[in-house]
Tab-separated table of C-alpha atoms in Angstrom:
chain	number	residue	atom	x	y	z
C	1	MET	CA	77.573	-116.814	-24.422
C	2	HIS	CA	78.844	-115.752	-21.008
C	3	LYS	CA	80.474	-112.729	-22.365
C	4	ARG	CA	77.286	-111.701	-24.105
C	5	HIS	CA	75.396	-112.101	-20.784
C	6	ASN	CA	77.745	-110.030	-18.938
C	7	GLN	CA	77.740	-107.398	-21.691
C	8	GLY	CA	74.054	-107.283	-21.429
C	9	VAL	CA	73.940	-106.757	-17.665
C	10	LYS	CA	76.437	-103.907	-18.101
C	11	ASN	CA	74.286	-102.281	-20.777
C	12	VAL	CA	71.138	-102.576	-18.357
C	13	VAL	CA	73.112	-101.105	-15.539
C	14	TYR	CA	74.340	-98.253	-17.679
C	15	LEU	CA	70.793	-97.467	-18.941
C	16	TRP	CA	69.580	-97.513	-15.441
C	17	PHE	CA	72.382	-95.125	-14.361
C	18	ILE	CA	71.805	-92.826	-17.182
C	19	SER	CA	68.047	-92.704	-16.494
C	20	LEU	CA	68.943	-92.010	-12.914
C	21	ILE	CA	71.129	-89.157	-13.814
C	22	ALA	CA	68.548	-87.873	-16.277
C	23	PHE	CA	65.736	-88.210	-13.575
C	24	SER	CA	67.799	-86.293	-11.110
C	25	LEU	CA	68.615	-83.652	-13.650
C	26	LEU	CA	64.894	-83.275	-14.564
C	27	PHE	CA	63.863	-83.203	-10.780
C	28	GLY	CA	66.448	-80.514	-9.941
C	29	CYS	CA	65.498	-78.308	-12.809
C	30	GLN	CA	61.886	-78.522	-11.631
C	31	ALA	CA	62.735	-77.676	-8.154
C	32	ASP	CA	64.865	-74.872	-9.099
C	33	GLY	CA	61.944	-73.722	-11.281
C	34	ASP	CA	59.505	-73.926	-8.425
C	35	LYS	CA	62.043	-72.012	-6.217
C	36	THR	CA	62.547	-69.341	-9.079
C	37	ASP	CA	58.639	-69.083	-9.139
C	38	GLU	CA	58.427	-68.779	-5.528
C	39	ARG	CA	61.006	-66.040	-5.408
C	40	ALA	CA	59.243	-64.287	-8.060
C	41	GLU	CA	56.112	-64.397	-6.149
C	42	ASN	CA	57.870	-63.277	-3.091
C	43	ARG	CA	59.428	-60.437	-4.968
C	44	ALA	CA	55.985	-59.512	-6.415
C	45	ALA	CA	54.391	-59.644	-2.857
C	46	ASP	CA	57.334	-57.537	-1.619
C	47	ALA	CA	56.746	-55.057	-4.390
C	48	LYS	CA	52.940	-54.892	-3.676
C	49	GLN	CA	53.595	-54.382	-0.165
C	50	THR	CA	56.131	-51.744	-0.994
C	51	LYS	CA	53.698	-50.057	-3.435
C	52	GLY	CA	50.959	-50.389	-0.644
C	53	THR	CA	53.120	-48.723	1.862
C	54	ASN	CA	54.222	-46.011	-0.569
C	55	SER	CA	50.564	-45.385	-1.563
C	56	THR	CA	49.523	-45.187	2.288
C	57	GLY	CA	52.294	-42.726	2.798
C	58	ALA	CA	51.455	-40.796	-0.313
C	59	ASN	CA	47.686	-40.547	1.026
C	60	ARG	CA	49.032	-39.479	4.421
C	61	THR	CA	50.995	-36.936	2.773
C	62	ASP	CA	47.997	-35.615	0.709
C	63	ASP	CA	45.880	-35.488	3.951
C	64	GLN	CA	48.700	-33.506	5.660
C	65	LYS	CA	48.886	-31.095	2.820
C	66	GLN	CA	45.078	-30.563	2.719
C	67	THR	CA	45.142	-29.862	6.641
C	68	GLN	CA	48.007	-27.583	6.267
C	69	GLY	CA	46.240	-25.742	3.323
C	70	ARG	CA	43.045	-25.390	5.285
C	71	LYS	CA	44.846	-23.902	8.292
C	72	GLU	CA	46.913	-21.492	5.959
C	73	GLN	CA	43.527	-20.313	4.533
C	74	SER	CA	41.959	-19.939	7.865
C	75	GLU	CA	44.973	-17.796	9.013
C	76	ARG	CA	44.839	-15.660	5.627
C	77	GLN	CA	41.050	-15.065	6.259
C	78	GLN	CA	41.619	-14.027	9.870
C	79	LYS	CA	44.230	-11.558	8.763
C	80	GLN	CA	41.965	-10.213	5.842
C	81	PRO	CA	39.210	-7.574	6.581
C	82	SER	CA	35.738	-9.113	7.155
C	83	GLN	CA	33.816	-9.670	3.967
C	84	SER	CA	30.406	-9.697	5.784
C	85	LYS	CA	27.585	-7.148	4.485
C	86	PRO	CA	28.082	-3.752	6.175
C	87	LYS	CA	25.582	-2.841	8.716
C	88	PRO	CA	22.701	-0.453	7.544
C	89	PRO	CA	23.108	3.068	8.704
C	90	ALA	CA	21.650	3.978	12.058
C	91	ASP	CA	18.272	5.735	11.673
C	92	PRO	CA	19.030	9.472	12.540
C	93	LEU	CA	15.615	10.231	14.004
C	94	LYS	CA	15.777	7.220	16.340
C	95	ALA	CA	19.307	8.316	17.350
C	96	GLN	CA	17.850	11.818	18.039
C	97	ILE	CA	14.951	10.476	20.092
C	98	SER	CA	17.232	8.356	22.151
C	99	LYS	CA	19.075	11.524	23.361
C	100	MET	CA	15.804	13.294	24.235
C	101	SER	CA	14.431	13.474	27.718
C	102	LEU	CA	10.885	12.351	28.419
C	103	GLU	CA	9.751	15.859	28.956
C	104	GLU	CA	11.350	17.076	25.721
C	105	LYS	CA	9.491	14.194	23.842
C	106	ILE	CA	6.083	14.844	25.485
C	107	GLY	CA	6.510	18.642	24.643
C	108	GLN	CA	6.729	17.722	20.832
C	109	LEU	CA	3.223	16.279	21.106
C	110	VAL	CA	1.591	19.565	22.025
C	111	PHE	CA	0.663	22.349	19.564
C	112	THR	CA	-0.237	25.321	21.788
C	113	GLY	CA	-1.723	28.700	21.466
C	114	VAL	CA	-0.336	31.725	22.988
C	115	ASP	CA	-1.765	35.118	24.185
C	116	GLY	CA	-1.394	38.599	22.691
C	117	TYR	CA	0.489	40.525	19.936
C	118	THR	CA	3.840	40.078	21.417
C	119	SER	CA	5.901	37.251	23.162
C	120	ASP	CA	5.247	37.083	26.808
C	121	GLU	CA	6.540	35.040	29.987
C	122	HIS	CA	3.866	32.368	29.260
C	123	ALA	CA	5.096	31.953	25.637
C	124	LYS	CA	8.569	31.717	27.029
C	125	GLN	CA	7.701	29.016	29.603
C	126	LEU	CA	5.901	27.048	26.993
C	127	ILE	CA	8.873	27.042	24.559
C	128	GLN	CA	11.720	26.902	26.968
C	129	THR	CA	10.322	24.975	30.006
C	130	TYR	CA	7.889	22.736	28.491
C	131	ARG	CA	9.541	22.470	25.045
C	132	VAL	CA	6.120	22.451	22.980
C	133	GLY	CA	6.289	21.197	19.496
C	134	GLY	CA	4.421	23.930	17.833
C	135	ILE	CA	2.559	27.188	18.204
C	136	ILE	CA	-0.755	28.336	16.566
C	137	LEU	CA	-1.798	31.871	16.076
C	138	PHE	CA	-5.258	33.275	15.892
C	139	GLU	CA	-6.922	36.601	15.325
C	140	ARG	CA	-6.081	37.750	18.837
C	141	ASN	CA	-2.307	37.482	18.004
C	142	ILE	CA	-2.369	39.033	14.292
C	143	GLN	CA	-2.532	42.804	14.179
C	144	ASP	CA	-0.711	43.450	10.998
C	145	ALA	CA	1.884	41.819	8.732
C	146	GLU	CA	4.867	43.354	10.282
C	147	GLN	CA	3.641	42.702	13.827
C	148	THR	CA	3.116	39.018	12.853
C	149	ARG	CA	6.566	38.671	11.367
C	150	THR	CA	8.034	40.212	14.435
C	151	LEU	CA	5.920	38.122	16.770
C	152	LEU	CA	6.957	34.781	14.952
C	153	ASN	CA	10.622	35.778	14.817
C	154	ALA	CA	10.540	36.528	18.552
C	155	LEU	CA	8.938	33.055	19.326
C	156	LYS	CA	11.624	31.327	17.001
C	157	LYS	CA	14.274	33.053	19.099
C	158	LEU	CA	13.026	31.642	22.380
C	159	ASN	CA	13.377	28.255	20.822
C	160	ALA	CA	17.074	28.886	19.727
C	161	LYS	CA	18.541	26.535	22.361
C	162	ASN	CA	16.169	23.625	21.571
C	163	LYS	CA	17.502	21.178	18.962
C	164	VAL	CA	13.872	20.632	17.413
C	165	PRO	CA	12.569	23.521	15.260
C	166	LEU	CA	8.697	24.624	16.191
C	167	PHE	CA	5.815	24.155	13.895
C	168	PHE	CA	4.218	27.681	13.449
C	169	GLY	CA	0.517	27.045	12.321
C	170	VAL	CA	-2.736	28.790	11.339
C	171	ASP	CA	-6.214	28.271	10.114
C	172	GLU	CA	-6.032	29.930	6.692
C	173	GLU	CA	-8.722	28.514	4.585
C	174	GLY	CA	-9.478	31.594	2.756
C	175	GLY	CA	-13.141	33.178	2.763
C	176	THR	CA	-14.757	33.225	6.170
C	177	VAL	CA	-12.048	31.450	7.982
C	178	SER	CA	-8.799	33.648	7.511
C	179	ARG	CA	-6.294	34.905	9.914
C	180	MET	CA	-4.402	37.010	7.431
C	181	PRO	CA	-3.857	40.723	8.166
C	182	ASP	CA	-5.996	43.175	6.251
C	183	SER	CA	-3.140	44.343	4.083
C	184	PHE	CA	-3.538	41.031	1.913
C	185	VAL	CA	-6.285	40.835	-0.760
C	186	PRO	CA	-9.046	38.558	0.462
C	187	LEU	CA	-9.536	35.239	-0.965
C	188	PRO	CA	-12.677	33.709	-1.989
C	189	THR	CA	-14.605	31.031	0.087
C	190	SER	CA	-13.998	27.361	-0.804
C	191	GLU	CA	-17.628	27.208	-1.925
C	192	ARG	CA	-17.000	29.903	-4.431
C	193	ILE	CA	-14.000	28.076	-5.621
C	194	GLY	CA	-16.229	25.072	-6.049
C	195	THR	CA	-18.557	26.920	-8.243
C	196	VAL	CA	-15.670	27.488	-10.573
C	197	ASN	CA	-14.648	23.807	-10.412
C	198	ASP	CA	-11.281	24.268	-12.045
C	199	ARG	CA	-8.274	22.119	-10.804
C	200	THR	CA	-5.858	24.703	-11.852
C	201	PHE	CA	-7.548	27.458	-10.029
C	202	SER	CA	-7.611	25.497	-6.785
C	203	TYR	CA	-4.023	24.545	-7.172
C	204	GLU	CA	-3.139	28.170	-7.582
C	205	ILE	CA	-5.250	29.057	-4.481
C	206	GLY	CA	-3.379	26.563	-2.540
C	207	ARG	CA	-0.030	27.885	-3.585
C	208	VAL	CA	-0.890	31.576	-2.952
C	209	ILE	CA	-2.260	30.727	0.492
C	210	ALA	CA	1.008	28.968	1.240
C	211	ARG	CA	3.025	32.035	0.000
C	212	GLU	CA	0.919	34.257	2.227
C	213	ILE	CA	1.495	32.492	5.430
C	214	LYS	CA	5.064	31.541	4.574
C	215	THR	CA	5.918	35.176	4.096
C	216	LEU	CA	4.969	36.008	7.677
C	217	GLY	CA	6.910	33.030	9.080
C	218	PHE	CA	4.313	30.226	9.352
C	219	ASN	CA	5.141	26.762	8.099
C	220	THR	CA	1.852	24.712	8.749
C	221	ASN	CA	-1.670	25.507	7.591
C	222	PHE	CA	-4.705	23.782	9.058
C	223	ALA	CA	-6.407	23.429	5.567
C	224	PRO	CA	-7.893	22.380	3.378
C	225	VAL	CA	-11.355	21.363	4.356
C	226	LEU	CA	-12.173	18.046	2.962
C	227	ASP	CA	-15.677	17.864	4.499
C	228	ILE	CA	-18.552	17.286	2.115
C	229	ASN	CA	-21.292	19.933	2.664
C	230	SER	CA	-24.110	17.273	2.534
C	231	ASN	CA	-26.375	18.911	5.219
C	232	PRO	CA	-27.667	22.138	4.452
C	233	ASP	CA	-28.364	22.760	8.404
C	234	ASN	CA	-24.664	22.208	9.215
C	235	PRO	CA	-23.888	25.393	11.322
C	236	VAL	CA	-20.005	24.825	11.164
C	237	ILE	CA	-19.048	23.792	7.703
C	238	GLY	CA	-21.125	25.607	5.144
C	239	ASP	CA	-19.137	27.637	2.796
C	240	ARG	CA	-15.898	26.436	3.965
C	241	SER	CA	-16.596	23.237	2.029
C	242	PHE	CA	-15.837	23.006	-1.932
C	243	GLY	CA	-19.215	21.400	-2.592
C	244	ALA	CA	-21.875	18.902	-1.689
C	245	THR	CA	-20.441	15.991	-3.666
C	246	ALA	CA	-17.341	13.787	-2.945
C	247	LYS	CA	-16.233	14.239	-6.617
C	248	VAL	CA	-16.065	18.064	-6.519
C	249	VAL	CA	-14.446	18.028	-2.892
C	250	SER	CA	-11.872	15.433	-3.928
C	251	LYS	CA	-10.840	17.156	-7.017
C	252	LEU	CA	-10.541	20.741	-5.656
C	253	GLY	CA	-9.336	19.887	-2.234
C	254	LEU	CA	-6.532	17.644	-3.370
C	255	ALA	CA	-5.472	20.331	-5.977
C	256	THR	CA	-5.404	23.016	-3.042
C	257	LEU	CA	-3.413	20.555	-0.942
C	258	GLN	CA	-0.938	20.096	-3.827
C	259	GLY	CA	-0.420	23.723	-4.214
C	260	MET	CA	0.509	24.253	-0.631
C	261	LYS	CA	2.857	21.249	-0.626
C	262	ALA	CA	4.638	22.931	-3.746
C	263	GLU	CA	5.502	25.987	-1.521
C	264	ARG	CA	6.749	23.671	1.283
C	265	VAL	CA	4.011	24.479	3.648
C	266	ILE	CA	2.523	21.672	5.451
C	267	PRO	CA	-1.260	21.191	4.721
C	268	VAL	CA	-3.255	19.474	7.435
C	269	VAL	CA	-6.515	18.109	5.877
C	270	LYS	CA	-9.673	18.108	7.990
C	271	HIS	CA	-12.100	17.027	9.544
C	272	PHE	CA	-11.652	13.356	9.418
C	273	PRO	CA	-13.621	11.288	9.032
C	274	GLY	CA	-16.079	14.106	7.711
C	275	HIS	CA	-17.798	16.878	9.609
C	276	GLY	CA	-20.262	17.733	6.721
C	277	ASP	CA	-23.470	15.902	7.906
C	278	THR	CA	-23.711	17.325	11.268
C	279	SER	CA	-26.271	19.860	12.830
C	280	VAL	CA	-24.244	20.646	16.056
C	281	ASP	CA	-21.241	22.997	16.027
C	282	SER	CA	-18.421	21.074	17.829
C	283	HIS	CA	-17.118	24.310	19.242
C	284	VAL	CA	-19.954	24.184	21.616
C	285	GLY	CA	-21.255	20.511	21.690
C	286	LEU	CA	-20.723	17.145	20.585
C	287	PRO	CA	-22.113	16.405	17.119
C	288	VAL	CA	-23.498	12.906	16.501
C	289	VAL	CA	-23.250	11.107	13.025
C	290	THR	CA	-25.100	7.996	12.824
C	291	HIS	CA	-23.719	6.540	9.415
C	292	ASP	CA	-22.221	3.054	9.444
C	293	VAL	CA	-18.827	2.318	8.030
C	294	GLU	CA	-20.312	1.367	4.526
C	295	ARG	CA	-21.825	4.689	4.171
C	296	LEU	CA	-18.740	6.513	5.280
C	297	ASP	CA	-16.656	4.680	3.061
C	298	ALA	CA	-18.893	5.456	-0.078
C	299	PHE	CA	-19.233	9.122	0.695
C	300	GLU	CA	-17.689	11.009	3.614
C	301	LEU	CA	-14.249	9.213	3.461
C	302	VAL	CA	-13.739	9.588	-0.315
C	303	PRO	CA	-11.846	12.856	-0.271
C	304	PHE	CA	-9.612	11.577	2.686
C	305	LYS	CA	-8.898	8.475	0.933
C	306	GLN	CA	-7.834	10.096	-2.151
C	307	ALA	CA	-5.720	12.773	-0.198
C	308	ILE	CA	-3.860	9.821	1.588
C	309	ALA	CA	-3.136	8.137	-1.711
C	310	GLN	CA	-1.775	11.344	-3.147
C	311	GLY	CA	0.484	11.931	-0.136
C	312	ALA	CA	-1.271	13.839	2.519
C	313	ASP	CA	1.237	14.259	5.379
C	314	ALA	CA	-1.104	15.250	8.136
C	315	VAL	CA	-4.800	14.732	9.069
C	316	MET	CA	-6.855	16.465	11.737
C	317	ILE	CA	-9.553	14.441	13.609
C	318	ALA	CA	-13.002	15.900	14.211
C	319	HIS	CA	-14.792	16.061	17.607
C	320	ILE	CA	-17.766	14.233	16.368
C	321	LEU	CA	-19.364	10.816	17.720
C	322	LEU	CA	-19.987	8.091	15.472
C	323	PRO	CA	-21.767	5.417	17.430
C	324	GLN	CA	-21.690	2.870	14.845
C	325	LEU	CA	-17.822	2.904	15.084
C	326	ASP	CA	-17.394	3.811	18.660
C	327	PRO	CA	-20.442	4.575	20.926
C	328	ASP	CA	-18.314	5.769	23.854
C	329	HIS	CA	-15.579	8.181	22.558
C	330	PRO	CA	-15.585	11.053	19.920
C	331	ALA	CA	-13.562	10.404	16.866
C	332	SER	CA	-10.624	12.441	18.353
C	333	LEU	CA	-10.363	10.123	21.190
C	334	SER	CA	-11.422	6.906	19.553
C	335	LYS	CA	-8.916	4.005	18.847
C	336	ALA	CA	-11.596	2.537	16.397
C	337	VAL	CA	-11.499	5.918	14.260
C	338	ILE	CA	-7.799	6.817	14.602
C	339	THR	CA	-6.028	3.486	14.636
C	340	ASP	CA	-8.423	0.894	13.294
C	341	LEU	CA	-9.904	2.986	10.388
C	342	LEU	CA	-7.527	5.824	9.686
C	343	ARG	CA	-4.135	3.952	10.163
C	344	GLU	CA	-5.008	0.409	9.517
C	345	GLN	CA	-7.903	0.250	7.038
C	346	LEU	CA	-6.845	3.510	5.051
C	347	THR	CA	-3.019	2.882	5.816
C	348	PHE	CA	-2.285	6.531	6.773
C	349	GLY	CA	1.200	6.708	8.221
C	350	GLY	CA	1.680	10.370	8.765
C	351	VAL	CA	0.906	12.754	11.629
C	352	VAL	CA	-2.521	12.568	13.250
C	353	VAL	CA	-3.605	16.026	14.883
C	354	SER	CA	-6.462	16.469	17.055
C	355	ASP	CA	-8.949	19.370	16.752
C	356	ASP	CA	-8.541	21.903	19.601
C	357	LEU	CA	-9.070	20.020	22.694
C	358	THR	CA	-10.446	23.207	24.419
C	359	MET	CA	-13.687	23.128	22.217
C	360	GLY	CA	-16.914	22.493	23.826
C	361	ALA	CA	-17.306	18.929	22.415
C	362	ILE	CA	-14.386	18.007	24.540
C	363	VAL	CA	-14.250	20.219	27.728
C	364	GLU	CA	-17.994	19.615	28.320
C	365	GLN	CA	-17.508	15.981	28.356
C	366	TYR	CA	-13.982	15.439	29.776
C	367	ASP	CA	-11.274	16.701	31.978
C	368	ILE	CA	-8.838	18.225	29.331
C	369	GLY	CA	-5.864	16.294	30.803
C	370	GLU	CA	-7.784	12.918	30.632
C	371	ALA	CA	-8.928	13.744	26.972
C	372	ALA	CA	-5.273	14.289	25.965
C	373	VAL	CA	-4.123	10.928	27.452
C	374	THR	CA	-7.184	9.154	25.831
C	375	ALA	CA	-6.293	10.871	22.578
C	376	VAL	CA	-2.674	9.652	22.531
C	377	ALA	CA	-3.605	6.180	23.583
C	378	ALA	CA	-6.039	6.089	20.613
C	379	GLY	CA	-3.411	7.083	18.229
C	380	THR	CA	-3.039	10.908	18.159
C	381	ASP	CA	0.285	12.347	17.545
C	382	LEU	CA	-0.295	16.019	17.905
C	383	LEU	CA	-2.603	17.739	20.386
C	384	LEU	CA	-3.934	21.058	19.578
C	385	VAL	CA	-4.600	23.181	22.806
C	386	CYS	CA	-5.353	26.428	21.346
C	387	HIS	CA	-6.675	28.471	24.310
C	388	GLU	CA	-5.352	29.380	27.898
C	389	TYR	CA	-1.868	28.618	29.271
C	390	ASP	CA	-3.180	26.732	32.097
C	391	ASN	CA	-4.925	24.263	29.734
C	392	THR	CA	-1.535	23.552	27.991
C	393	VAL	CA	0.285	22.955	31.126
C	394	ALA	CA	-2.709	20.750	32.293
C	395	VAL	CA	-2.266	18.496	29.123
C	396	ILE	CA	1.557	18.151	29.550
C	397	GLU	CA	1.493	17.364	33.139
C	398	ALA	CA	-1.298	14.775	32.480
C	399	LEU	CA	0.864	12.969	29.748
C	400	ARG	CA	3.887	13.083	32.057
C	401	LYS	CA	1.726	11.310	34.736
C	402	ALA	CA	0.389	8.833	32.464
C	403	VAL	CA	3.755	7.627	31.402
C	404	ALA	CA	4.891	7.561	35.128
C	405	ASP	CA	1.975	5.387	35.918
C	406	ARG	CA	2.273	3.313	32.796
C	407	THR	CA	-1.074	4.291	31.245
C	408	LEU	CA	0.948	5.304	28.309
C	409	SER	CA	4.276	3.668	27.604
C	410	GLU	CA	7.326	5.725	26.690
C	411	GLN	CA	7.457	3.629	23.364
C	412	ARG	CA	4.109	5.064	22.468
C	413	ILE	CA	5.261	8.593	23.070
C	414	ASP	CA	8.366	7.699	20.911
C	415	GLU	CA	6.074	6.563	17.830
C	416	SER	CA	4.402	10.014	17.865
C	417	VAL	CA	7.807	11.781	18.273
C	418	TYR	CA	9.144	9.902	15.426
C	419	ARG	CA	6.462	10.803	12.906
C	420	ILE	CA	6.537	14.506	14.173
C	421	LEU	CA	10.205	14.851	13.544
C	422	ALA	CA	10.128	13.157	10.193
C	423	LEU	CA	7.406	15.629	9.279
C	424	LYS	CA	9.566	18.580	10.349
C	425	ARG	CA	12.543	17.034	8.551
C	426	ALA	CA	10.454	16.234	5.429
C	427	TYR	CA	9.471	19.943	5.141
C	428	ARG	CA	12.843	21.180	6.021
C	429	ILE	CA	11.407	23.179	9.006
C	430	THR	CA	13.790	25.622	10.680
C	431	ASP	CA	13.664	28.518	13.352
C	432	LEU	CA	15.348	31.039	10.864
C	433	PRO	CA	13.821	34.421	11.125
C	434	VAL	CA	11.937	36.043	8.320
C	435	ASP	CA	13.558	39.266	7.046
C	436	ARG	CA	10.855	40.950	5.369
C	437	VAL	CA	7.009	40.420	4.397
C	438	GLY	CA	6.265	40.351	0.639
C	439	VAL	CA	2.708	41.610	0.672
C	440	ALA	CA	2.760	43.635	-2.443
C	441	SER	CA	4.096	40.933	-4.674
C	442	ILE	CA	1.714	38.274	-3.269
C	443	ASN	CA	-1.406	40.892	-3.644
C	444	ARG	CA	-0.432	41.161	-7.363
C	445	GLU	CA	-0.384	37.696	-7.758
C	446	ILE	CA	-3.906	37.138	-5.992
C	447	GLU	CA	-5.385	39.734	-8.060
C	448	GLN	CA	-4.245	38.334	-11.353
C	449	LEU	CA	-5.541	34.936	-10.218
C	450	LEU	CA	-9.058	36.282	-9.163
C	451	GLN	CA	-9.228	38.428	-12.261
C	452	LYS	CA	-8.661	35.248	-14.449
C	453	TYR	CA	-10.978	32.861	-12.714
C	454	VAL	CA	-13.745	35.084	-10.897
C	455	PRO	CA	-13.857	38.175	-12.771
């Protein structure tokens, strides 16, 4: 009994000891597992931190590469030629004007007459001292074909040192207004051409007129007349007009203009805005036309509008008063007519020419120098001063004074000079002499033309 009791105690102690060992082993394994998990977590955290560090470094490396790349690209662009658009070429006419003196520029605005059959001291002064832009000849200058050629060649020679060639102009309308030597076969009046009313005939008339004047050495013709002969009492237009309707004058006048242009002679259409419905000769007095703008637009202006649309390069302004447009100034001195109507409303961008400033319509009302300044201020480019050396000098000196006292700006002068130079360049005007006059060949052409259309 006692032995069994001791044996039981031993068994209990043994079991307790075994349980304790098992418990210790179990607890130790769990602790080791926790430590293993902790170490794994630590390793994972370390790995994550290392990855993050590597990623940041990589990003920094990428930023550095991009910065370096931009720097290298910038350096390459600096080394390469500029890829910007090239500057447009400089305007040669503006460049030419910038090198001209004020005296040279003002001279270009003056188209003057000369005296006699030969070049004289006054002609020399006008060309070499005052640097005029053009010379017009009249009956007083034209004796025969050879003399005319010789005179024009002599005037061209006087201009040899000037960089800008001269206009050489004449009034050659045919019929009653003709400056051609007697050796040429006479041409019919515009009125007679109007009765034929054939566009081709008018074109050929324009072409043969251009050939006539060009063979003598001229390059500019103050024609054709685009006035509508609507007033039978008109003392100055009459048979110089192609007819009494806008349709006939437009048709034949424009054909004549195109014929002249085909021979590279500058046609100057006249007398804007229409001298047909007047009863006073502007050579002796100032005509008044009372029509309003609506009437002018529907009638007198029609041939001019069509001429502008078809490329007219020069327009002459009439010495007529239009009180409905400007009660204070004749058309040739009127901003309302020249700038507002002709340039802005009719969009004419060519050369505006005054009628002769020595005509009665002007000199009976104005000092000629004052008239010249007023005309340029109104928008005129070329001033015709056809008679008397002193008149031309007075005009030039008045223009110089007007710029000096700022009545006219030099910019305003430059605008006209630009248009004048552009016209000379467009028609390839030169001062080359004419070697011989082709009267015989031109006469044969005129005779054939007249035989065909007005036998």
